[in-house]
PDB file of C-alpha atoms in Angstrom:
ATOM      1  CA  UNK L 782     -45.887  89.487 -27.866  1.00  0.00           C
ATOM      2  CA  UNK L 783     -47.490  86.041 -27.856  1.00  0.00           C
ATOM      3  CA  UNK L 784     -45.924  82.949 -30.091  1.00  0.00           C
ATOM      4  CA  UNK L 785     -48.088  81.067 -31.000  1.00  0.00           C
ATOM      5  CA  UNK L 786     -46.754  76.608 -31.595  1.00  0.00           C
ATOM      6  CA  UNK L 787     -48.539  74.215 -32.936  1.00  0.00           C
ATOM      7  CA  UNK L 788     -48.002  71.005 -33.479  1.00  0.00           C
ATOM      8  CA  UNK L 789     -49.816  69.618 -36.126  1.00  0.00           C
ATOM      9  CA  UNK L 790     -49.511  67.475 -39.829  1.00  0.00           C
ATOM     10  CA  UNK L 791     -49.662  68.714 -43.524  1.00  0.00           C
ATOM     11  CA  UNK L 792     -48.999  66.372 -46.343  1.00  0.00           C
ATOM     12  CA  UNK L 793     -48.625  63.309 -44.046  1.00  0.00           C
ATOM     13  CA  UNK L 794     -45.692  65.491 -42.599  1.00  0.00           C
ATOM     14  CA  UNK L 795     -45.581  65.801 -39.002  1.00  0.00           C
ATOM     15  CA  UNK L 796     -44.376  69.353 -38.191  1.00  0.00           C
ATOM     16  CA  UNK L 797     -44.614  72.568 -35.618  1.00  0.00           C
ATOM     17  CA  UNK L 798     -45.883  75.762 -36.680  1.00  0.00           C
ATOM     18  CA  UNK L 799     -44.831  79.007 -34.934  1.00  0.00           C
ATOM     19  CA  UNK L 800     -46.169  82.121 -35.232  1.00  0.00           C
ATOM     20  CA  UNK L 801     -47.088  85.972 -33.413  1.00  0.00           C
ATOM     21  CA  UNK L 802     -50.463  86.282 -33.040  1.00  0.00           C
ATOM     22  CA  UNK L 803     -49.971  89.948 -32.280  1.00  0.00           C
ATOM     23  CA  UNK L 804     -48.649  90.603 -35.873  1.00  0.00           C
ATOM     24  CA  UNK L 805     -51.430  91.268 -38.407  1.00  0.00           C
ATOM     25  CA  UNK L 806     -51.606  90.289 -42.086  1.00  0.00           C
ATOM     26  CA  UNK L 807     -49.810  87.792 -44.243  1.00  0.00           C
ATOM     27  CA  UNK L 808     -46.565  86.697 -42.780  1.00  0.00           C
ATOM     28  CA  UNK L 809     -43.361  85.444 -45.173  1.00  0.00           C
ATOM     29  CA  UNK L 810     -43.383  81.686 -44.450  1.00  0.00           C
ATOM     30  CA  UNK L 811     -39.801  79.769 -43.078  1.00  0.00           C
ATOM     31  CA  UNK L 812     -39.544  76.500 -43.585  1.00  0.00           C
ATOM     32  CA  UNK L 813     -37.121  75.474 -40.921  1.00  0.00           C
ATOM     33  CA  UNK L 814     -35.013  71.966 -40.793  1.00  0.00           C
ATOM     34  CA  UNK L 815     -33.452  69.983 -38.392  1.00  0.00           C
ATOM     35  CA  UNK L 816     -30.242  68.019 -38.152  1.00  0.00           C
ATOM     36  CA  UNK L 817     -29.189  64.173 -38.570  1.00  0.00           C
ATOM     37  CA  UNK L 818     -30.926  62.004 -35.988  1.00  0.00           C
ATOM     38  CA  UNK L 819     -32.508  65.102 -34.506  1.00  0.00           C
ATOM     39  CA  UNK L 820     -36.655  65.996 -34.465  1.00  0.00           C
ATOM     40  CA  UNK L 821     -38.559  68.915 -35.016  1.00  0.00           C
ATOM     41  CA  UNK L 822     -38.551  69.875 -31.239  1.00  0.00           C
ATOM     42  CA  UNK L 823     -34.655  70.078 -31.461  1.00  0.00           C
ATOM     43  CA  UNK L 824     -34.419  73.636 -33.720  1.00  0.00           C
ATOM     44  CA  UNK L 825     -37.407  75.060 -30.991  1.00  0.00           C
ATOM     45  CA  UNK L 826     -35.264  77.878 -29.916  1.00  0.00           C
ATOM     46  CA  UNK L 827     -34.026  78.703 -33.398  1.00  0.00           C
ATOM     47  CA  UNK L 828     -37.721  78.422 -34.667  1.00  0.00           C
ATOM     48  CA  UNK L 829     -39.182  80.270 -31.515  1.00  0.00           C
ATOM     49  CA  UNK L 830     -36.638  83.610 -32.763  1.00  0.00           C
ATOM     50  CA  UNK L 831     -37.348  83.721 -36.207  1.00  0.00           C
ATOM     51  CA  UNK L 832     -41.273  83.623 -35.693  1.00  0.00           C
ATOM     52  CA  UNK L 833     -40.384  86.436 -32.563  1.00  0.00           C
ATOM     53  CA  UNK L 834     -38.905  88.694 -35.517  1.00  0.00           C
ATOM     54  CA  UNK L 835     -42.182  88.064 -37.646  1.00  0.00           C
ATOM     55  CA  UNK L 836     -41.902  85.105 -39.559  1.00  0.00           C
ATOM     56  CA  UNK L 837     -44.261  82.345 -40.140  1.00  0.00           C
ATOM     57  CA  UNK L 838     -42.475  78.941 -39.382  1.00  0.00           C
ATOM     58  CA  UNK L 839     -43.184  75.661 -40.280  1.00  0.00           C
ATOM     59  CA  UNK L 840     -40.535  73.011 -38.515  1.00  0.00           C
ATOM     60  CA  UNK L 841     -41.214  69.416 -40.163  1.00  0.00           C
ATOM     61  CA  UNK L 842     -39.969  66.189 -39.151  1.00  0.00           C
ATOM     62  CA  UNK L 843     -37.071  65.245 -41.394  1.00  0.00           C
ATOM     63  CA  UNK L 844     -37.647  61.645 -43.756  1.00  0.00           C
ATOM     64  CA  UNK L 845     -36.960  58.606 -41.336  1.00  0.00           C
ATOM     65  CA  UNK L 846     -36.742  61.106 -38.522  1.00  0.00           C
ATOM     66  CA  UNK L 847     -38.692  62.299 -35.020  1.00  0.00           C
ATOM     67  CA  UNK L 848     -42.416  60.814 -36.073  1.00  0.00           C
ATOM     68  CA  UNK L 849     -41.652  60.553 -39.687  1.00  0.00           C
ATOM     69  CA  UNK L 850     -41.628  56.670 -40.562  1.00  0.00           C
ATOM     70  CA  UNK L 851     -38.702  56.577 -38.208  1.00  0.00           C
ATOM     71  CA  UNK L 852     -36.089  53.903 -38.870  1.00  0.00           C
ATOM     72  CA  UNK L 853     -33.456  52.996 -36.182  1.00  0.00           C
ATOM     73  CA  UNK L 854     -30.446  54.237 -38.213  1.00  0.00           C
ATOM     74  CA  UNK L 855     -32.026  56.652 -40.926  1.00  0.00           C
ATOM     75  CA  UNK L 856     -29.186  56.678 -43.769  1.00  0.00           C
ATOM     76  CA  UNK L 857     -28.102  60.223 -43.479  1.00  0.00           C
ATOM     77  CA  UNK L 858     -27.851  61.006 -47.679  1.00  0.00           C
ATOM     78  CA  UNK L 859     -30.770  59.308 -47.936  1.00  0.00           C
ATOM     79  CA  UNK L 860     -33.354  61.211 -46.056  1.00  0.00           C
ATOM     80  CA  UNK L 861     -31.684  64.575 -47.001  1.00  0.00           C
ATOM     81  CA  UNK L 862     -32.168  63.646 -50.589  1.00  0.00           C
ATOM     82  CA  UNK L 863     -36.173  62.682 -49.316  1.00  0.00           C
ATOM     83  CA  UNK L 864     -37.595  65.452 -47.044  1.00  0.00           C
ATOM     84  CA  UNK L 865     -35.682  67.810 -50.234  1.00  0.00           C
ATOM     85  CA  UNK L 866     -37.733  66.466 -52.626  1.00  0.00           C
ATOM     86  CA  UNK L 867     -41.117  66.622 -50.385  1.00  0.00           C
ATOM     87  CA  UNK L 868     -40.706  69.983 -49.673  1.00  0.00           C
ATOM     88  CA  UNK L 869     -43.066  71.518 -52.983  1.00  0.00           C
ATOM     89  CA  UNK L 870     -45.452  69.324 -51.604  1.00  0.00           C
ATOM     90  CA  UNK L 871     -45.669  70.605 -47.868  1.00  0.00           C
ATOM     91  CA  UNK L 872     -45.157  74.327 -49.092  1.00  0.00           C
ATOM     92  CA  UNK L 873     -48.100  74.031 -51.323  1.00  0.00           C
ATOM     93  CA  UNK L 874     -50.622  73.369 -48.600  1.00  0.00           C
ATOM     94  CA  UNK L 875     -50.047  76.373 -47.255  1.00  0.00           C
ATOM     95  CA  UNK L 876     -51.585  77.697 -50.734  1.00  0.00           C
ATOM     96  CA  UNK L 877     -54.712  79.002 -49.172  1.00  0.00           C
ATOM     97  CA  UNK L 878     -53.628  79.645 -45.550  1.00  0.00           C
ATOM     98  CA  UNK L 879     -54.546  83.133 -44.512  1.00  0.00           C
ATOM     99  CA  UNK L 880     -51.705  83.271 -42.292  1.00  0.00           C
ATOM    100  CA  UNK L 881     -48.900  83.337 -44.484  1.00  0.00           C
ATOM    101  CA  UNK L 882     -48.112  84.853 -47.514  1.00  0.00           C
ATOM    102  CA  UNK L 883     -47.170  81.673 -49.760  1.00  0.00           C
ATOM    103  CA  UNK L 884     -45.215  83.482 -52.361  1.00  0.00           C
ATOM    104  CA  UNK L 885     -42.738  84.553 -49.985  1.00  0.00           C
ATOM    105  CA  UNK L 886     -41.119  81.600 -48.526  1.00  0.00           C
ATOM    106  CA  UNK L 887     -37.295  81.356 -47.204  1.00  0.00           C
ATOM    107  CA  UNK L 888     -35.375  77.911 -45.501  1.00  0.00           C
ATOM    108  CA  UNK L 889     -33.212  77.965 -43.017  1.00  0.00           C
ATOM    109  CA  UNK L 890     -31.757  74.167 -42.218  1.00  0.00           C
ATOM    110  CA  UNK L 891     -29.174  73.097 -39.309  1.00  0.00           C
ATOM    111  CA  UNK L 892     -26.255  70.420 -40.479  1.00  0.00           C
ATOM    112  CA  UNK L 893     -28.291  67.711 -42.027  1.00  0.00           C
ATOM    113  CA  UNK L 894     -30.843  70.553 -42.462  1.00  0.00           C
ATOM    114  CA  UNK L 895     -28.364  72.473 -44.535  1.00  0.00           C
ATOM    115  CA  UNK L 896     -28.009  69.985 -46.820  1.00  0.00           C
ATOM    116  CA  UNK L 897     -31.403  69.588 -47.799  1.00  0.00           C
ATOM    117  CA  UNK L 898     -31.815  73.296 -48.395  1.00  0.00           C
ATOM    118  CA  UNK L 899     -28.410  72.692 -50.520  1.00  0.00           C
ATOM    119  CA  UNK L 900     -30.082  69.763 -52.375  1.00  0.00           C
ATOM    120  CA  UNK L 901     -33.638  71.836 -53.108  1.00  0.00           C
ATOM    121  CA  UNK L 902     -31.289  73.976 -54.520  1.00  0.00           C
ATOM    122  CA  UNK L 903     -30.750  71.414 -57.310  1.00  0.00           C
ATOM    123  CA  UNK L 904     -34.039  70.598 -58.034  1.00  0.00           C
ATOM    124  CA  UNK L 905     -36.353  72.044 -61.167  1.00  0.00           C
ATOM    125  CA  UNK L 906     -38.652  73.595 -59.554  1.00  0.00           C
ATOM    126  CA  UNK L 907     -37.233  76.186 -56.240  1.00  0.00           C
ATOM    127  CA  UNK L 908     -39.810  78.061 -54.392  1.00  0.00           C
ATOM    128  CA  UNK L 909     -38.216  79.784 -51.915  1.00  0.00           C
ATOM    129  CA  UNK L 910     -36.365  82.973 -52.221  1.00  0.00           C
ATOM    130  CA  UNK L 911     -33.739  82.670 -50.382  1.00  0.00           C
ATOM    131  CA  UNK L 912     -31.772  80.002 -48.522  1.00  0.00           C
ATOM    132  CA  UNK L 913     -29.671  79.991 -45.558  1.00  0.00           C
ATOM    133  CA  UNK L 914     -27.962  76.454 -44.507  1.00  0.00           C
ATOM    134  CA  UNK L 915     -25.912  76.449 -41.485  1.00  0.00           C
ATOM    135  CA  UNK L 916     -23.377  74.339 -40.307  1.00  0.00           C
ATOM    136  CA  UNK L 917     -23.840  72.236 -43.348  1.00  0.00           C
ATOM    137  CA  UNK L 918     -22.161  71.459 -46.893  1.00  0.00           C
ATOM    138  CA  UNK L 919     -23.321  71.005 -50.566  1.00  0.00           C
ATOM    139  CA  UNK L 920     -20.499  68.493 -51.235  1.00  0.00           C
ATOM    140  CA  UNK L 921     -21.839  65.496 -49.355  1.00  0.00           C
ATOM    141  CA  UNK L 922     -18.848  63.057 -50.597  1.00  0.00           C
ATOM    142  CA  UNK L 923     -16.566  65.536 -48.538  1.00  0.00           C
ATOM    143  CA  UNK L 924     -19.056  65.324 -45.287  1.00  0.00           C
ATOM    144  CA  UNK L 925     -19.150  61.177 -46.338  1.00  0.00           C
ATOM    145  CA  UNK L 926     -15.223  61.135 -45.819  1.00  0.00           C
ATOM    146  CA  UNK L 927     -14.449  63.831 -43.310  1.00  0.00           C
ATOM    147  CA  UNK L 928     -12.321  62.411 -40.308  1.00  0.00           C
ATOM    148  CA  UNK L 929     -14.996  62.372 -37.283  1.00  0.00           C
ATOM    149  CA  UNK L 930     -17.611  60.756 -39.543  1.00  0.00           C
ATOM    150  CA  UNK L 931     -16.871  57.381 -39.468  1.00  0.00           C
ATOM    151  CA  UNK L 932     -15.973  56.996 -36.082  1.00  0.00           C
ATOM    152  CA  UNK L 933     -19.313  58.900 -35.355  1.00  0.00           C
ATOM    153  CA  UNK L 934     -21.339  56.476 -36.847  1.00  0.00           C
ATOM    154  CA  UNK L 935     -19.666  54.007 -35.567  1.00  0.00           C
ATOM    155  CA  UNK L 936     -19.555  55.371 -31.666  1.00  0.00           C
ATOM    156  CA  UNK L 937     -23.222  55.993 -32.331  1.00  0.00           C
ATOM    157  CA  UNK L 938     -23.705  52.001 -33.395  1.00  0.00           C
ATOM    158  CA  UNK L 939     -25.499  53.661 -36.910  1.00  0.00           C
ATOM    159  CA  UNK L 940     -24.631  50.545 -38.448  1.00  0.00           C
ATOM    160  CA  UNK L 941     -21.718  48.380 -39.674  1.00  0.00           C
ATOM    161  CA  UNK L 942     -18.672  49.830 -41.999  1.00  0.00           C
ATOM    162  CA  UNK L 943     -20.507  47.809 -44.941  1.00  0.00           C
ATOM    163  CA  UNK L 944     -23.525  50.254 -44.015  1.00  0.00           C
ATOM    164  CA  UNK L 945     -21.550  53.034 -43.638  1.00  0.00           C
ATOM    165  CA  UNK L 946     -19.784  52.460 -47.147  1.00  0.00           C
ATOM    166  CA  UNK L 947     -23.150  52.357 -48.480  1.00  0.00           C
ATOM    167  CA  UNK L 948     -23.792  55.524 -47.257  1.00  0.00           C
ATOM    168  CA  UNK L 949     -20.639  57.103 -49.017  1.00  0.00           C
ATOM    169  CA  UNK L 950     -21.345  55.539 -52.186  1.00  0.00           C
ATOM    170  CA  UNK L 951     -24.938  57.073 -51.798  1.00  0.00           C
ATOM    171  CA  UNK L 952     -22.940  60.131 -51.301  1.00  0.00           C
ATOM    172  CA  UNK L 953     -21.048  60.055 -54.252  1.00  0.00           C
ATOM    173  CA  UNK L 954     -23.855  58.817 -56.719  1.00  0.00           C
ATOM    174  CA  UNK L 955     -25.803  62.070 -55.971  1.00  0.00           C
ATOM    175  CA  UNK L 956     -24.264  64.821 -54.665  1.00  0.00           C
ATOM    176  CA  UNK L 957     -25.250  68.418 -54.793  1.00  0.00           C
ATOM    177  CA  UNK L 958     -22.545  69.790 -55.651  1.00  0.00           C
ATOM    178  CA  UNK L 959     -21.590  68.847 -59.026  1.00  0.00           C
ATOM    179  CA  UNK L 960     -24.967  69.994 -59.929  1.00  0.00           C
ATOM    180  CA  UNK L 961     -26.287  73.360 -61.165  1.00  0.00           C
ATOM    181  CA  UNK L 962     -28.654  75.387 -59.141  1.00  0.00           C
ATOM    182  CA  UNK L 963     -31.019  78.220 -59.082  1.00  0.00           C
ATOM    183  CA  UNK L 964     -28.924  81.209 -57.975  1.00  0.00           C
ATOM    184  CA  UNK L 965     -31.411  82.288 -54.975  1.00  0.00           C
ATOM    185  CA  UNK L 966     -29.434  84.843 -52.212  1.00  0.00           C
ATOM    186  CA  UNK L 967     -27.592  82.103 -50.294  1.00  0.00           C
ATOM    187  CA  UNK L 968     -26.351  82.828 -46.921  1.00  0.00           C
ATOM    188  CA  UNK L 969     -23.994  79.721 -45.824  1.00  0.00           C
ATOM    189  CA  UNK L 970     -22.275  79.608 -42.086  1.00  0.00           C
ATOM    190  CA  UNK L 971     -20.190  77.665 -40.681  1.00  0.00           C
ATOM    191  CA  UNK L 972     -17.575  76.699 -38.309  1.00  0.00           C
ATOM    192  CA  UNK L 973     -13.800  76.675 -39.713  1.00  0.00           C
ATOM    193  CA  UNK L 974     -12.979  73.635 -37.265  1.00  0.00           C
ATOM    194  CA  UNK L 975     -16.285  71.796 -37.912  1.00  0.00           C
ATOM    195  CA  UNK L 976     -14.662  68.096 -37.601  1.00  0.00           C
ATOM    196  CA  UNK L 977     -18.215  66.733 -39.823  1.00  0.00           C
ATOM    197  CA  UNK L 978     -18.483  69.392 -42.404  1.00  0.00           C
ATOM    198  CA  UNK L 979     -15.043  70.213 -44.095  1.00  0.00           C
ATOM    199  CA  UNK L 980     -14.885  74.558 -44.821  1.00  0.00           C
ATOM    200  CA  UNK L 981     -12.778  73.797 -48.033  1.00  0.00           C
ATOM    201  CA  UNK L 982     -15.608  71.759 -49.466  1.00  0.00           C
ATOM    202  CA  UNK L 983     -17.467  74.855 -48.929  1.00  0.00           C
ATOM    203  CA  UNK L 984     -15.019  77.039 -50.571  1.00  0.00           C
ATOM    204  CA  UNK L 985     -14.318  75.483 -53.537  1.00  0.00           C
ATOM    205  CA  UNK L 986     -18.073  75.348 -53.984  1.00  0.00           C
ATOM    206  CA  UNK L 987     -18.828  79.206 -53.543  1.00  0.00           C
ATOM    207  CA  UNK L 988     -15.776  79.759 -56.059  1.00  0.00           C
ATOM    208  CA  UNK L 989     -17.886  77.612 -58.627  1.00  0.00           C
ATOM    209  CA  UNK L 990     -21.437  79.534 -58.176  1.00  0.00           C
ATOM    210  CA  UNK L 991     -20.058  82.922 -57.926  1.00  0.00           C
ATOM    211  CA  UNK L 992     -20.089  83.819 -61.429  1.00  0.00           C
ATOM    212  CA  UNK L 993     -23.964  83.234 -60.982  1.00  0.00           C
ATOM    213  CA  UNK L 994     -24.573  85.697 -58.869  1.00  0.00           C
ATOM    214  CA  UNK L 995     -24.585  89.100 -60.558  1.00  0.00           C
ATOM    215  CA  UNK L 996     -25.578  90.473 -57.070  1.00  0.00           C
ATOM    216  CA  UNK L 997     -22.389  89.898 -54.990  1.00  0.00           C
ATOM    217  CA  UNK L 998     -24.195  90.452 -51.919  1.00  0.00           C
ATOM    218  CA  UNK L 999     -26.636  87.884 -52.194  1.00  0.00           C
ATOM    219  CA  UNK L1000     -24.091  85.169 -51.927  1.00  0.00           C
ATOM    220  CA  UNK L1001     -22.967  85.476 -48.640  1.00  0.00           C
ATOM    221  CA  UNK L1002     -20.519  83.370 -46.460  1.00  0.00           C
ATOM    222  CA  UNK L1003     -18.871  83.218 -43.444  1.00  0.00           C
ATOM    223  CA  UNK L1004     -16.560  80.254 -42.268  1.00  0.00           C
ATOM    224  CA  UNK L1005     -15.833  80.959 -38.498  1.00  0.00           C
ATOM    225  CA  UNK L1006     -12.604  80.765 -36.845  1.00  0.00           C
ATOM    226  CA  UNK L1007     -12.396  78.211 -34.211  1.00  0.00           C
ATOM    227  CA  UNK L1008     -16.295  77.488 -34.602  1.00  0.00           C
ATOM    228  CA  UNK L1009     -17.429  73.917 -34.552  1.00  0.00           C
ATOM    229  CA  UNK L1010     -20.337  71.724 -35.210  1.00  0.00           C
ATOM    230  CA  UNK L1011     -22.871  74.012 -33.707  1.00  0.00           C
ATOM    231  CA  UNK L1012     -24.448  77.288 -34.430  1.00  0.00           C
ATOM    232  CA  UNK L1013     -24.422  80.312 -32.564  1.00  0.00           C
ATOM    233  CA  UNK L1014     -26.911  83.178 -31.399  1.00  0.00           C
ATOM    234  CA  UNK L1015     -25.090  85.371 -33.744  1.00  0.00           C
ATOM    235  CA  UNK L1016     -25.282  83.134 -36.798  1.00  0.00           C
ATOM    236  CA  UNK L1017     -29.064  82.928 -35.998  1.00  0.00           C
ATOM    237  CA  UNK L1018     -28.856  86.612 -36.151  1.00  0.00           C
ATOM    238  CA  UNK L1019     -27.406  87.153 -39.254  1.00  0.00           C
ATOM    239  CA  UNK L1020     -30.286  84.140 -40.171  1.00  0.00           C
ATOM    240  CA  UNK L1021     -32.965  87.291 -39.128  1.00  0.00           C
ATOM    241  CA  UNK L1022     -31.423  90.043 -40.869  1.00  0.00           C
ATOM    242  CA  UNK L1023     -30.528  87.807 -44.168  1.00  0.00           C
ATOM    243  CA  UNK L1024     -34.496  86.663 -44.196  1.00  0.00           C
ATOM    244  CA  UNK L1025     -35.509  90.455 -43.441  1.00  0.00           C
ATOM    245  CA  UNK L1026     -33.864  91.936 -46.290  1.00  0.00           C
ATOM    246  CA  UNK L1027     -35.103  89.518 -48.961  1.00  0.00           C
ATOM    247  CA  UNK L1028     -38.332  88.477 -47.680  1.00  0.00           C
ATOM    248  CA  UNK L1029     -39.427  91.569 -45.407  1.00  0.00           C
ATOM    249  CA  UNK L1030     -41.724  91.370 -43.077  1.00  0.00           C
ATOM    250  CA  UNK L1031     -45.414  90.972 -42.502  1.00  0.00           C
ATOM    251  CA  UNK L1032     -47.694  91.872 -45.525  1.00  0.00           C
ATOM    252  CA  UNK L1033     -51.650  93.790 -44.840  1.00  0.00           C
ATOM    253  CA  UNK L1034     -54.027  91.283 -45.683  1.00  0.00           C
TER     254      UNK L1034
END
C-alpha cells in the first residue's frame, strides 16, 4: 500500500493531499482541518490513516495560519469563521479531478478544526455529507469563557486582555450555535475534562438539534471520561468507521 502526499495549492489555499495509489477509481474526498495556531503538517498522522482506509484527503492551511497570510496572533473566531466560509470554494476545484469522487465529500476538523466544520454547518449552502468535529464545540461564547482560555492566551503572549475581549465579543456576535443547520450525520467527540472546550456546551447543543434528526443514529456523540484536549487513536477510529458508513469507499471510474 503506497500513500501518496502532496503538497500543493488550490484556490490560493495552501494544502496537502493524501491519497493510495494502489486503490482504483473515484475516491470519497475528506477535507481535513487543523487546530488553533497549528498547520497543515500538524493533523499528518490523522490525515495519513484516513487516506490508508481509502479516502481522498485534502489538509488546507487554516485562514491566518501555517502559509496562509499568517498573522502573529491569528484571532481564533475569526479565522474559524474564514477558512468555513472558503471551504465551497476549495471543494469545487476538485470538480473535475479524476481522483476523487466530488459528490461525496465528508470533514473531519481537530479543536479549532471542529469548529469550522460546526460553523459550515450554518452556512446556506453544505456540501459535505457528513461531519465529524473532534475535540471542538459549536458554542464558541462557552470556548471564549472557559477557565484555561484566558490564561492560555495570555501564557502564549496572543495578545493583551483588550485583544482577548475582542475575541469574546467576536464570539458572541456570531456564534454557531444559536443558529440552525443542515442536519448532516454528525459525529462529535470529545474529552469530558477538556479545560478549552466545555462538554455541557456540547450537551445542551445536541439536546437542541435532536429533534432534527429523524435518524437517531446519525447524530452521534461521545463525551469521554477523563479525556482532555487531545484526540485519541480510538476517536480517529470511530472517525474511519463514521466516514465508511456514510460515504463508503472507493467508487469504479
Amino acid at each position: 500500500m503506497d500513500i501518496m502526499i502532496r503538497t500543493t495549492a488550490r484556490d490560493d489555499v495552501p494544502l496537502l493531499e493524501l491519497w493510495r495509489q494502489d486503490l482504483p477509481g473515484r475516491r470519497p474526498l475528506v477535507l481535513a482541518q487543523h487546530g488553533y495556531l497549528g498547520r497543515k503538517e500538524f493533523i499528518l498522522p490523522q490525515a495519513y490513516l484516513l487516506a490508508a482506509s481509502g479516502f481522498f484527503i485534502v489538509v488546507p492551511d487554516a485562514c491566518s495560519h501555517g502559509d496562509r497570510d499568517a498573522t502573529a496572533a491569528p484571532d481564533l473566531f475569526a479565522s474559524a469563521r474564514c477558512s468555513a466560509q472558503s471551504i465551497n470554494a476549495l471543494l469545487s476545484t476538485y470538480a473535475r479531478d479524476e481522483r476523487v469522487d466530488p459528490d461525496n465529500a465528508g470533514f473531519v476538523g481537530y479543536s479549532m478544526g471542529g469548529m469550522i466544520g460546526f460553523y459550515y454547518l450554518t452556512l446556506p449552502d453544505v456540501r459535505f455529507k457528513v461531519v465529524c468535529p473532534v475535540i471542538a464545540s459549536p458554542d464558541w461564547e462557552a470556548i471564549a469563557m472557559a477557565p484555561e482560555t484566558r490564561s492560555l492566551f495570555s501564557q502564549a503572549g496572543l495578545g493583551t486582555e483588550a485583544d482577548f475581549d475582542r475575541q469574546v465579543d467576536s464570539a458572541r456576535l456570531d456564534n454557531p450555535a444559536e443558529k440552525p443547520i443542515t442536519p448532516v450525520p454528525l459525529l462529535i467527540q470529545a474529552g469530558a475534562d477538556d479545560p478549552l472546550i466545555p462538554a455541557d456546551s456540547i450537551t445542551r447543543y445536541v439536546d437542541q438539534i435532536r429533534p432534527l434528526y429523524r435518524d437517531g443514529s446519525a447524530l452521534d456523540v461521545q463525551i469521554y471520561p477523563g479525556q482532555g484536549h487531545a484526540d485519541t487513536i480510538w476517536m480517529n477510529q470511530r472517525i474511519v468507521a463514521f466516514l465508511t458508513r456514510y460515504l463508503g469507499t472507493v467508487q469504479a471510474g
